[in-house]
Amino acid sequence: MEELLQQIDAYKKEIETTQISSLEELEEFRIKYLGTKGVVKGLFGEMKAVPAEKKKEFGLVLNDFKQLAETKYETAKETTVNDQLPTLNDLDLSLPGDAIAVGSRHPINLVRKRIIDIFHRLGFAVADGPEVEDDWHNFTALNIHENHPARDMQDTFYIHQNPDWLLRTHTSNVQIREMEKGKLPIRIICPGRVYRNETISARAHCFFHQVEGLYIDEHVSFADLKQTLYFFVQELFGKDVKIRFRPSYFPFTEPSAEMDISCLICGGEGCRVCKHTGWVEILGCGMVHPKVLENCKIDSNKYTGFAFGMGIERITMLLYQINDLRLFSENDVRFLRQFTSAS
Ligand code: 2NL
């Protein structure tokens, strides 16, 4: 018994002086003291040789010793494992990080946003409506008569289940719906996707994007139309741009006009983009036809208004010098990536 106690004391001193500074030394310590054939197990095995009246005292000493070995092991484990982890000094914070692939806005989206922002500053609100429309809102209310070529089965996508339904061919349907609400004045722009039954080529597609605008109030004149559109093109294309109006015809406006801007590429000198005329057509416009106002139950003797419509693809092609309409819908990332830093 005395001998055992002395042995335990010796082990205690040994444990207290043991240096553990690596994972290998930690494992060595564990095997020696706490392993299945280790010192602690061995001393517990001696219990049976201890006289009955001393068992309690010996047990307490032994438990105390076991605790000492375990605590030493646990604290050493914590410090050696932590030492293995890299510290702040081991990290080079100046190294480049892993690149995160950033997407980009679609050019049609970029230009649509710019157009909306410009008209916003003039007090135009954005209005939205259905892409699947009935004949009235897409054609009849707009004074487009029954035999108009746009109504041909060849030119418009009709819905099988109901011959009165079709994919809208312009966003004018939104403006008709807005007028029908009967709240005046109206000052809105209507961006959206529209559909035409066209053979797909560099210049034509079966769907594209449009922005139409409508301003209705008392005393709205053609001068208001001209100044509004002049402000718009100067904001979009720059202060040097010139505009000109050519007489035209639309069933829903009277008078009607096409608006050209001076060619951005050659500045009016004549080039391939402007087909050597110095001018590029960018939109159609006019004073809202009295018949259209009456169709929407608006008194055409009291109210007048102007309207205009433009293709976003066309404007985008001019701004970024893109020569094929198909690029907008093919989702080729070599094309789309070029707009990553644009906003
Ligand atoms: C073009 C020409 C235009 C309109 C759209 C319009 C809408 C209503 C009443 C009257 Cl509800 N007009 N819209 C007017 C003139 C021209 O678009 O070439 N678009 C691409």
JSON list of C-alpha atoms in Angstrom, two decimals, residues 8-9 11-12 15 29-30 33-35 38-45 47 58-74:
[
{"chain": "A", "resi": 8, "resn": "ILE", "atom": "CA", "xyz": [1.41, 7.48, -7.52]},
{"chain": "A", "resi": 9, "resn": "ASP", "atom": "CA", "xyz": [3.28, 10.48, -6.13]},
{"chain": "A", "resi": 11, "resn": "TYR", "atom": "CA", "xyz": [3.69, 9.61, -11.47]},
{"chain": "A", "resi": 12, "resn": "LYS", "atom": "CA", "xyz": [2.06, 12.86, -10.34]},
{"chain": "A", "resi": 15, "resn": "ILE", "atom": "CA", "xyz": [2.81, 14.33, -15.24]},
{"chain": "A", "resi": 29, "resn": "PHE", "atom": "CA", "xyz": [0.82, 10.82, -23.18]},
{"chain": "A", "resi": 30, "resn": "ARG", "atom": "CA", "xyz": [-2.65, 9.44, -23.75]},
{"chain": "A", "resi": 33, "resn": "TYR", "atom": "CA", "xyz": [-1.49, 7.20, -18.81]},
{"chain": "A", "resi": 34, "resn": "LEU", "atom": "CA", "xyz": [-5.00, 6.81, -20.12]},
{"chain": "A", "resi": 35, "resn": "GLY", "atom": "CA", "xyz": [-4.76, 3.96, -22.65]},
{"chain": "A", "resi": 38, "resn": "GLY", "atom": "CA", "xyz": [-1.86, 2.53, -19.37]},
{"chain": "A", "resi": 39, "resn": "VAL", "atom": "CA", "xyz": [-0.83, 3.63, -15.86]},
{"chain": "A", "resi": 40, "resn": "VAL", "atom": "CA", "xyz": [-4.31, 4.58, -14.62]},
{"chain": "A", "resi": 41, "resn": "LYS", "atom": "CA", "xyz": [-5.86, 1.26, -15.69]},
{"chain": "A", "resi": 42, "resn": "GLY", "atom": "CA", "xyz": [-2.88, -0.60, -14.15]},
{"chain": "A", "resi": 43, "resn": "LEU", "atom": "CA", "xyz": [-3.27, 1.16, -10.76]},
{"chain": "A", "resi": 44, "resn": "PHE", "atom": "CA", "xyz": [-7.01, 0.40, -10.70]},
{"chain": "A", "resi": 45, "resn": "GLY", "atom": "CA", "xyz": [-6.00, -3.22, -11.22]},
{"chain": "A", "resi": 47, "resn": "MET", "atom": "CA", "xyz": [-7.16, -2.29, -6.02]},
{"chain": "A", "resi": 58, "resn": "PHE", "atom": "CA", "xyz": [-6.76, 4.29, -1.89]},
{"chain": "A", "resi": 59, "resn": "GLY", "atom": "CA", "xyz": [-9.78, 4.76, -4.15]},
{"chain": "A", "resi": 60, "resn": "LEU", "atom": "CA", "xyz": [-9.88, 8.49, -3.37]},
{"chain": "A", "resi": 61, "resn": "VAL", "atom": "CA", "xyz": [-6.18, 8.92, -4.12]},
{"chain": "A", "resi": 62, "resn": "LEU", "atom": "CA", "xyz": [-6.53, 6.95, -7.31]},
{"chain": "A", "resi": 63, "resn": "ASN", "atom": "CA", "xyz": [-9.52, 8.97, -8.55]},
{"chain": "A", "resi": 64, "resn": "ASP", "atom": "CA", "xyz": [-7.64, 12.14, -7.78]},
{"chain": "A", "resi": 65, "resn": "PHE", "atom": "CA", "xyz": [-4.74, 10.87, -9.83]},
{"chain": "A", "resi": 66, "resn": "LYS", "atom": "CA", "xyz": [-6.97, 9.86, -12.74]},
{"chain": "A", "resi": 67, "resn": "GLN", "atom": "CA", "xyz": [-8.49, 13.34, -12.74]},
{"chain": "A", "resi": 68, "resn": "LEU", "atom": "CA", "xyz": [-5.01, 14.90, -12.85]},
{"chain": "A", "resi": 69, "resn": "ALA", "atom": "CA", "xyz": [-4.01, 12.81, -15.91]},
{"chain": "A", "resi": 70, "resn": "GLU", "atom": "CA", "xyz": [-7.27, 13.60, -17.71]},
{"chain": "A", "resi": 71, "resn": "THR", "atom": "CA", "xyz": [-7.10, 17.35, -17.05]},
{"chain": "A", "resi": 72, "resn": "LYS", "atom": "CA", "xyz": [-3.50, 17.45, -18.26]},
{"chain": "A", "resi": 73, "resn": "TYR", "atom": "CA", "xyz": [-4.56, 15.62, -21.41]},
{"chain": "A", "resi": 74, "resn": "GLU", "atom": "CA", "xyz": [-7.56, 17.85, -22.15]}
]
